[in-house]
Amino acid sequence: MASKTDDIVHRRLIDDFRPRLQKIIIVEPVLNYLIFIEQAKKEEIRQKARTDGNVVAVNVLLDVILKEQHADGWFRAFVDALEHGGCELAADYLNLNLPKPEVEAENDCCVRLIELLAPSLVEMKTKEVCTKCFAENLLTQDDKEHILAETDNKGDRSGATVLLSRIIRRPPGWFSAFLEVLRQTEHKALYELTGGSPPETQEPDDKDQKATEAAAESCEGLESMEISLAEEPQNEFPDLYQSPEESHSMEPSKPDGSDKAATSGPENAEITLWDYQMEVAKPALEGKNIIICLPTGTGKTRVAVYITKKHLDRRREEERPGKVVVLVNKIPLVEQHYAKEFLPFLKHTYKVERVTGDSQLKISFAKIVERNDIIICTAQILENYLERANDGEDEGVKLSDLSLMVIDECHHTQKGGVYNHIMMRYLKQKHRNKRLIKEQKKPVLLPQILGLTASPGVGKATKMEKAEEHILRICANLDASKIMSLGNFKKDPRKTILTVEDRKQDPFGDVIKKIMSAIHQHAQLSPTCDLGSQNYEQWVVQKERQAAKEDDQVVRVCAEYLRQYNDSLLLSNTIRMCDALKYLNKFHDEQLKKKKASDEDGKIQITTTERFLFNLFKENKEELERLAKIPEYENDSLSKLRMKILQEFSTRDAARGIIFTKTRHSAITLSQWIQENSKFADIGVKPSYVIGGGDQSDTKPMTAAEQKDVLKKFGTGEINLLIATTVAEEGLDIPACNFVIRYGLVTNEIAMIQSQGRGRAEDSTYIVVDVKNSGVAEKECVNEYREDMMIKAIKKIGALKEADYDKRIIELQIQAIMEERVRQTKQKQSTFKNESPSAVKFSCRHCSKLVCPGDEIHIIENMHRVNVTPQFSKLFIQRENTTLVERLLDYETNGVIACKDCGEPWGSMMVYRGIECPCLNLKNFVVDINGKKFSNFTKWSELPIKFPAFDYVEHASQMVEDMDDVESV
């Protein structure tokens, strides 16, 4: 007979593993073997699975198991049911037969890959794959029967969805076996899509290793895609200032916390470094290429200023020219480094200048480099002028013109980044120099490299050797002879992770899901994942793109609306129900305004599907409004956030904090929620938000003036709670904070380290608040593990013998050069690389109307694609766009141009030197290249067609002639 203690232990075990169990248990087959749960409860759980998805149903099942009394032996019966129901991995957890952390991490990556690729993988020959998987013990008999029945009733795609949902629940090792099944069943495209390589290139002895490594690599790419769709963009250029440690007004703290002025002030040209700063600077002072890895708040930029001064002093003493370029990855950091660091300390002896794409300086960058000693600029500016020099233009800049290159946030020197493009030029020339020396020719001089970072990260590594390789690859890309770090130098703030409880009832969410189900039925869509999840968003985006390419306007419009409803579910789980409703109201109001726009030809047409969607929302709006007013239905995440804010401000004399959240919309809405709550005002909470300045989302971006104003008020204490997107994780010039809260947002270990570094006040706290379907608690634990792995990897790299280190660096550099050569070869072989604009046609993404051929398009300032033909002007209407941000350029944007037939936007009306130029936004069109349609282009740079430059004189002259004709009449 089981003891009461055993019963408590078993229940606690299930509760502890609950986050993992809810992902790997499949309710339906397990219920068939659970004899100690009454039939009525089973039916209730099955119904939940049908309406709300498997994850919700698993939670209900676990609640029944944990909260009700059962007969002796229930725990063993539950484990047996898991094993018989095809959930052996879940049974392993409860039997404490746990996989090793690295095995578990690899398995998670494989599962994630399958989930992300599901829309493509469901195209398999389901019965054939199912039979083979069963023969390989990847599926149980119950799995096989269920998959075959689903296939017979609903078709291959539906059966494949069930197959994938079952197979990812298998114990680790299933992935490579599944790849082999795809290969054997002649699913070559799917096999290679999931990371498989041709048989002749794969060694049989390390098949599993290669499969999981390929999965990790593929998953990395897809993860970044998902984030770009759902999260705040990382590459925005908001007008923010860099962190306090990079400011001359802030003093770096010693490791023991004591204070000492690092310098006597900006009026004094002498710079005094702490001992630890001097230690990490030493190799650079000797002229070596290094990476300085110091935590946020320890004065990395101050060290760079010191190294820059000593470098130029030495070059001057040796009567050699010295030229320093400081590269940053965000526009506002140019001004930050210039005004707060380099100019104050170096202006007495050297000429310092800064340049960005927004600079109003009217001389070329090449002239600025020639006339100044220190140039602070965005990396893209330098890359553009290096390319000019490569093309033989007089106005170009060469690496040999520079003597020192400082690269800020150098962990971004990876594949595809502009830092990497610059350093690839460097590495190629370095290896050419070896040949020149052998031929007894004079080598090309290259600048010294100094990289700065708070954390190089570990990439997607799950093993120490991969973490080392990731960091070594960054060292190789920067040609660094050493990475200088002080290990566990920083004092971490106190960390708290707040988990949340699922809503007992969510009638508001149920109504939205009912609306989404009706749309699914109307468009004949069958989602492959739970509603209200990031996976669903990925699925619906792919459906929209496919439908746009196939001219299926029913599915395309429905997919667009489904994405908005999915976003509202996410908002309801993050903020308030009323905020989610407001979001839906705004979207529908905007859609109605588009359709109400008219001109002399009459009103824009509304399709049957659009009318169905409008009416569907109208029919449910009243019920949503009623439910949004019932406070007991609100999510638990918001309650946890409220509690922590009240706690921080009521227990501190002068609290100051930052809340990091996922999207611009949530940042704005959280700020409004806090402002509207009198309890916060009573204890002195003064909130505001700061978001990006780029125009990448539907939410209006902040102007530079707005950002500066908010940050200034935060610095003076007029604002003491800042709600920010990920754009504030790096380089924010703010005073030390008492607390940092990550609200439903966890990305990688680099972001974790950066945001933790914002809490630099004594006794600071770092809090992670979970949000439904976000998985942030688990991700934070993974990031802690990765941070620890990174510190150990840096130490191991530092302990390498110089010869061993140099050998690995050279190998990685040669590999990088060869990979770049392959990439360039593929780019040259691109099918459409040499196509003329006449081979391209553009159609309205929303109504499929043919808009114009490519030869009508011209390009202004190598940036804006315009169509100024008379025939094009007859196809669109104009309306006001209040979210457009004015810029101080030779042009201005005047409003939105939209399709006359469907009212959907095509771009903006740009006034360029007195000429109205309709400027097209590529994401609003389906592109036809020689009869093949593409719907996934979002930027003109992705379209490998070279359009002719806009001839201003020709068009202006024609306009003047036409004006003369009118006046003469």
JSON list of N, CA, C and O in Angstrom, two decimals, residues 709-742:
[
{"chain": "A", "resi": 709, "resn": "ASP", "atom": "N", "xyz": [13.57, 63.11, -25.31]},
{"chain": "A", "resi": 709, "resn": "ASP", "atom": "CA", "xyz": [12.79, 63.72, -24.23]},
{"chain": "A", "resi": 709, "resn": "ASP", "atom": "C", "xyz": [12.51, 62.72, -23.11]},
{"chain": "A", "resi": 709, "resn": "ASP", "atom": "O", "xyz": [12.68, 63.03, -21.92]},
{"chain": "A", "resi": 710, "resn": "VAL", "atom": "N", "xyz": [12.11, 61.49, -23.49]},
{"chain": "A", "resi": 710, "resn": "VAL", "atom": "CA", "xyz": [11.82, 60.47, -22.49]},
{"chain": "A", "resi": 710, "resn": "VAL", "atom": "C", "xyz": [13.07, 60.10, -21.71]},
{"chain": "A", "resi": 710, "resn": "VAL", "atom": "O", "xyz": [13.05, 60.01, -20.47]},
{"chain": "A", "resi": 711, "resn": "LEU", "atom": "N", "xyz": [14.18, 59.90, -22.41]},
{"chain": "A", "resi": 711, "resn": "LEU", "atom": "CA", "xyz": [15.41, 59.51, -21.74]},
{"chain": "A", "resi": 711, "resn": "LEU", "atom": "C", "xyz": [15.96, 60.61, -20.85]},
{"chain": "A", "resi": 711, "resn": "LEU", "atom": "O", "xyz": [16.53, 60.35, -19.79]},
{"chain": "A", "resi": 712, "resn": "LYS", "atom": "N", "xyz": [15.78, 61.85, -21.27]},
{"chain": "A", "resi": 712, "resn": "LYS", "atom": "CA", "xyz": [16.21, 62.98, -20.44]},
{"chain": "A", "resi": 712, "resn": "LYS", "atom": "C", "xyz": [15.42, 63.01, -19.14]},
{"chain": "A", "resi": 712, "resn": "LYS", "atom": "O", "xyz": [15.98, 63.20, -18.05]},
{"chain": "A", "resi": 713, "resn": "LYS", "atom": "N", "xyz": [14.11, 62.81, -19.25]},
{"chain": "A", "resi": 713, "resn": "LYS", "atom": "CA", "xyz": [13.24, 62.81, -18.05]},
{"chain": "A", "resi": 713, "resn": "LYS", "atom": "C", "xyz": [13.57, 61.62, -17.15]},
{"chain": "A", "resi": 713, "resn": "LYS", "atom": "O", "xyz": [13.49, 61.72, -15.92]},
{"chain": "A", "resi": 714, "resn": "PHE", "atom": "N", "xyz": [13.92, 60.48, -17.77]},
{"chain": "A", "resi": 714, "resn": "PHE", "atom": "CA", "xyz": [14.30, 59.32, -16.97]},
{"chain": "A", "resi": 714, "resn": "PHE", "atom": "C", "xyz": [15.60, 59.60, -16.22]},
{"chain": "A", "resi": 714, "resn": "PHE", "atom": "O", "xyz": [15.80, 59.18, -15.08]},
{"chain": "A", "resi": 715, "resn": "GLY", "atom": "N", "xyz": [16.51, 60.33, -16.87]},
{"chain": "A", "resi": 715, "resn": "GLY", "atom": "CA", "xyz": [17.78, 60.66, -16.23]},
{"chain": "A", "resi": 715, "resn": "GLY", "atom": "C", "xyz": [17.62, 61.60, -15.06]},
{"chain": "A", "resi": 715, "resn": "GLY", "atom": "O", "xyz": [18.34, 61.49, -14.06]},
{"chain": "A", "resi": 716, "resn": "THR", "atom": "N", "xyz": [16.66, 62.53, -15.17]},
{"chain": "A", "resi": 716, "resn": "THR", "atom": "CA", "xyz": [16.46, 63.49, -14.08]},
{"chain": "A", "resi": 716, "resn": "THR", "atom": "C", "xyz": [15.54, 62.96, -12.98]},
{"chain": "A", "resi": 716, "resn": "THR", "atom": "O", "xyz": [15.44, 63.56, -11.92]},
{"chain": "A", "resi": 717, "resn": "GLY", "atom": "N", "xyz": [14.87, 61.84, -13.25]},
{"chain": "A", "resi": 717, "resn": "GLY", "atom": "CA", "xyz": [13.96, 61.28, -12.25]},
{"chain": "A", "resi": 717, "resn": "GLY", "atom": "C", "xyz": [12.52, 61.71, -12.45]},
{"chain": "A", "resi": 717, "resn": "GLY", "atom": "O", "xyz": [11.63, 61.27, -11.71]},
{"chain": "A", "resi": 718, "resn": "GLU", "atom": "N", "xyz": [12.27, 62.56, -13.44]},
{"chain": "A", "resi": 718, "resn": "GLU", "atom": "CA", "xyz": [10.89, 62.96, -13.73]},
{"chain": "A", "resi": 718, "resn": "GLU", "atom": "C", "xyz": [10.07, 61.74, -14.17]},
{"chain": "A", "resi": 718, "resn": "GLU", "atom": "O", "xyz": [8.87, 61.67, -13.94]},
{"chain": "A", "resi": 719, "resn": "ILE", "atom": "N", "xyz": [10.74, 60.79, -14.79]},
{"chain": "A", "resi": 719, "resn": "ILE", "atom": "CA", "xyz": [10.19, 59.46, -15.09]},
{"chain": "A", "resi": 719, "resn": "ILE", "atom": "C", "xyz": [11.04, 58.46, -14.33]},
{"chain": "A", "resi": 719, "resn": "ILE", "atom": "O", "xyz": [12.27, 58.54, -14.37]},
{"chain": "A", "resi": 720, "resn": "ASN", "atom": "N", "xyz": [10.41, 57.52, -13.63]},
{"chain": "A", "resi": 720, "resn": "ASN", "atom": "CA", "xyz": [11.21, 56.55, -12.87]},
{"chain": "A", "resi": 720, "resn": "ASN", "atom": "C", "xyz": [10.92, 55.10, -13.23]},
{"chain": "A", "resi": 720, "resn": "ASN", "atom": "O", "xyz": [11.48, 54.18, -12.63]},
{"chain": "A", "resi": 721, "resn": "LEU", "atom": "N", "xyz": [10.05, 54.88, -14.20]},
{"chain": "A", "resi": 721, "resn": "LEU", "atom": "CA", "xyz": [9.80, 53.53, -14.68]},
{"chain": "A", "resi": 721, "resn": "LEU", "atom": "C", "xyz": [9.72, 53.57, -16.20]},
{"chain": "A", "resi": 721, "resn": "LEU", "atom": "O", "xyz": [8.82, 54.20, -16.77]},
{"chain": "A", "resi": 722, "resn": "LEU", "atom": "N", "xyz": [10.67, 52.93, -16.85]},
{"chain": "A", "resi": 722, "resn": "LEU", "atom": "CA", "xyz": [10.76, 52.94, -18.30]},
{"chain": "A", "resi": 722, "resn": "LEU", "atom": "C", "xyz": [10.32, 51.59, -18.85]},
{"chain": "A", "resi": 722, "resn": "LEU", "atom": "O", "xyz": [10.82, 50.55, -18.42]},
{"chain": "A", "resi": 723, "resn": "ILE", "atom": "N", "xyz": [9.36, 51.59, -19.77]},
{"chain": "A", "resi": 723, "resn": "ILE", "atom": "CA", "xyz": [8.93, 50.36, -20.43]},
{"chain": "A", "resi": 723, "resn": "ILE", "atom": "C", "xyz": [9.53, 50.40, -21.83]},
{"chain": "A", "resi": 723, "resn": "ILE", "atom": "O", "xyz": [9.28, 51.32, -22.61]},
{"chain": "A", "resi": 724, "resn": "ALA", "atom": "N", "xyz": [10.35, 49.39, -22.14]},
{"chain": "A", "resi": 724, "resn": "ALA", "atom": "CA", "xyz": [11.14, 49.45, -23.37]},
{"chain": "A", "resi": 724, "resn": "ALA", "atom": "C", "xyz": [11.10, 48.13, -24.12]},
{"chain": "A", "resi": 724, "resn": "ALA", "atom": "O", "xyz": [10.88, 47.07, -23.53]},
{"chain": "A", "resi": 725, "resn": "THR", "atom": "N", "xyz": [11.32, 48.19, -25.42]},
{"chain": "A", "resi": 725, "resn": "THR", "atom": "CA", "xyz": [11.47, 47.00, -26.24]},
{"chain": "A", "resi": 725, "resn": "THR", "atom": "C", "xyz": [12.93, 46.58, -26.22]},
{"chain": "A", "resi": 725, "resn": "THR", "atom": "O", "xyz": [13.77, 47.21, -25.59]},
{"chain": "A", "resi": 726, "resn": "THR", "atom": "N", "xyz": [13.24, 45.52, -26.93]},
{"chain": "A", "resi": 726, "resn": "THR", "atom": "CA", "xyz": [14.61, 44.99, -26.93]},
{"chain": "A", "resi": 726, "resn": "THR", "atom": "C", "xyz": [15.61, 45.99, -27.48]},
{"chain": "A", "resi": 726, "resn": "THR", "atom": "O", "xyz": [16.82, 45.82, -27.28]},
{"chain": "A", "resi": 727, "resn": "VAL", "atom": "N", "xyz": [15.14, 47.02, -28.15]},
{"chain": "A", "resi": 727, "resn": "VAL", "atom": "CA", "xyz": [16.04, 48.01, -28.71]},
{"chain": "A", "resi": 727, "resn": "VAL", "atom": "C", "xyz": [16.85, 48.71, -27.62]},
{"chain": "A", "resi": 727, "resn": "VAL", "atom": "O", "xyz": [17.91, 49.26, -27.88]},
{"chain": "A", "resi": 728, "resn": "ALA", "atom": "N", "xyz": [16.40, 48.65, -26.37]},
{"chain": "A", "resi": 728, "resn": "ALA", "atom": "CA", "xyz": [17.09, 49.32, -25.26]},
{"chain": "A", "resi": 728, "resn": "ALA", "atom": "C", "xyz": [18.06, 48.41, -24.53]},
{"chain": "A", "resi": 728, "resn": "ALA", "atom": "O", "xyz": [18.66, 48.81, -23.55]},
{"chain": "A", "resi": 729, "resn": "GLU", "atom": "N", "xyz": [18.21, 47.16, -25.00]},
{"chain": "A", "resi": 729, "resn": "GLU", "atom": "CA", "xyz": [19.09, 46.23, -24.29]},
{"chain": "A", "resi": 729, "resn": "GLU", "atom": "C", "xyz": [20.56, 46.62, -24.43]},
{"chain": "A", "resi": 729, "resn": "GLU", "atom": "O", "xyz": [21.35, 46.41, -23.52]},
{"chain": "A", "resi": 730, "resn": "GLU", "atom": "N", "xyz": [20.92, 47.18, -25.57]},
{"chain": "A", "resi": 730, "resn": "GLU", "atom": "CA", "xyz": [22.31, 47.58, -25.79]},
{"chain": "A", "resi": 730, "resn": "GLU", "atom": "C", "xyz": [22.38, 49.09, -25.94]},
{"chain": "A", "resi": 730, "resn": "GLU", "atom": "O", "xyz": [21.60, 49.69, -26.67]},
{"chain": "A", "resi": 731, "resn": "GLY", "atom": "N", "xyz": [23.34, 49.70, -25.23]},
{"chain": "A", "resi": 731, "resn": "GLY", "atom": "CA", "xyz": [23.71, 51.08, -25.50]},
{"chain": "A", "resi": 731, "resn": "GLY", "atom": "C", "xyz": [22.76, 52.15, -25.02]},
{"chain": "A", "resi": 731, "resn": "GLY", "atom": "O", "xyz": [22.69, 53.22, -25.60]},
{"chain": "A", "resi": 732, "resn": "LEU", "atom": "N", "xyz": [22.01, 51.93, -23.96]},
{"chain": "A", "resi": 732, "resn": "LEU", "atom": "CA", "xyz": [21.09, 52.93, -23.44]},
{"chain": "A", "resi": 732, "resn": "LEU", "atom": "C", "xyz": [21.78, 53.76, -22.37]},
{"chain": "A", "resi": 732, "resn": "LEU", "atom": "O", "xyz": [22.28, 53.22, -21.39]},
{"chain": "A", "resi": 733, "resn": "ASP", "atom": "N", "xyz": [21.85, 55.08, -22.57]},
{"chain": "A", "resi": 733, "resn": "ASP", "atom": "CA", "xyz": [22.53, 55.95, -21.62]},
{"chain": "A", "resi": 733, "resn": "ASP", "atom": "C", "xyz": [21.56, 56.36, -20.53]},
{"chain": "A", "resi": 733, "resn": "ASP", "atom": "O", "xyz": [20.82, 57.33, -20.65]},
{"chain": "A", "resi": 734, "resn": "ILE", "atom": "N", "xyz": [21.53, 55.61, -19.46]},
{"chain": "A", "resi": 734, "resn": "ILE", "atom": "CA", "xyz": [20.59, 55.84, -18.36]},
{"chain": "A", "resi": 734, "resn": "ILE", "atom": "C", "xyz": [21.30, 55.71, -17.02]},
{"chain": "A", "resi": 734, "resn": "ILE", "atom": "O", "xyz": [22.33, 55.06, -16.92]},
{"chain": "A", "resi": 735, "resn": "PRO", "atom": "N", "xyz": [20.75, 56.32, -15.98]},
{"chain": "A", "resi": 735, "resn": "PRO", "atom": "CA", "xyz": [21.33, 56.14, -14.65]},
{"chain": "A", "resi": 735, "resn": "PRO", "atom": "C", "xyz": [21.15, 54.71, -14.17]},
{"chain": "A", "resi": 735, "resn": "PRO", "atom": "O", "xyz": [20.36, 53.94, -14.73]},
{"chain": "A", "resi": 736, "resn": "ALA", "atom": "N", "xyz": [21.87, 54.35, -13.12]},
{"chain": "A", "resi": 736, "resn": "ALA", "atom": "CA", "xyz": [21.76, 53.00, -12.57]},
{"chain": "A", "resi": 736, "resn": "ALA", "atom": "C", "xyz": [20.34, 52.74, -12.09]},
{"chain": "A", "resi": 736, "resn": "ALA", "atom": "O", "xyz": [19.69, 53.60, -11.49]},
{"chain": "A", "resi": 737, "resn": "CYS", "atom": "N", "xyz": [19.85, 51.52, -12.36]},
{"chain": "A", "resi": 737, "resn": "CYS", "atom": "CA", "xyz": [18.49, 51.16, -11.99]},
{"chain": "A", "resi": 737, "resn": "CYS", "atom": "C", "xyz": [18.50, 50.23, -10.78]},
{"chain": "A", "resi": 737, "resn": "CYS", "atom": "O", "xyz": [19.45, 49.48, -10.56]},
{"chain": "A", "resi": 738, "resn": "ASN", "atom": "N", "xyz": [17.41, 50.30, -10.00]},
{"chain": "A", "resi": 738, "resn": "ASN", "atom": "CA", "xyz": [17.26, 49.39, -8.86]},
{"chain": "A", "resi": 738, "resn": "ASN", "atom": "C", "xyz": [16.76, 48.02, -9.30]},
{"chain": "A", "resi": 738, "resn": "ASN", "atom": "O", "xyz": [17.04, 47.02, -8.66]},
{"chain": "A", "resi": 739, "resn": "PHE", "atom": "N", "xyz": [15.96, 48.01, -10.39]},
{"chain": "A", "resi": 739, "resn": "PHE", "atom": "CA", "xyz": [15.39, 46.74, -10.81]},
{"chain": "A", "resi": 739, "resn": "PHE", "atom": "C", "xyz": [15.17, 46.72, -12.31]},
{"chain": "A", "resi": 739, "resn": "PHE", "atom": "O", "xyz": [14.96, 47.74, -12.95]},
{"chain": "A", "resi": 740, "resn": "VAL", "atom": "N", "xyz": [15.27, 45.52, -12.86]},
{"chain": "A", "resi": 740, "resn": "VAL", "atom": "CA", "xyz": [14.99, 45.26, -14.27]},
{"chain": "A", "resi": 740, "resn": "VAL", "atom": "C", "xyz": [14.00, 44.11, -14.34]},
{"chain": "A", "resi": 740, "resn": "VAL", "atom": "O", "xyz": [14.19, 43.08, -13.68]},
{"chain": "A", "resi": 741, "resn": "ILE", "atom": "N", "xyz": [12.92, 44.28, -15.10]},
{"chain": "A", "resi": 741, "resn": "ILE", "atom": "CA", "xyz": [11.91, 43.23, -15.27]},
{"chain": "A", "resi": 741, "resn": "ILE", "atom": "C", "xyz": [11.84, 42.86, -16.74]},
{"chain": "A", "resi": 741, "resn": "ILE", "atom": "O", "xyz": [11.69, 43.73, -17.60]},
{"chain": "A", "resi": 742, "resn": "ARG", "atom": "N", "xyz": [11.97, 41.58, -17.03]},
{"chain": "A", "resi": 742, "resn": "ARG", "atom": "CA", "xyz": [11.72, 41.09, -18.39]},
{"chain": "A", "resi": 742, "resn": "ARG", "atom": "C", "xyz": [10.34, 40.45, -18.38]},
{"chain": "A", "resi": 742, "resn": "ARG", "atom": "O", "xyz": [10.13, 39.42, -17.74]}
]
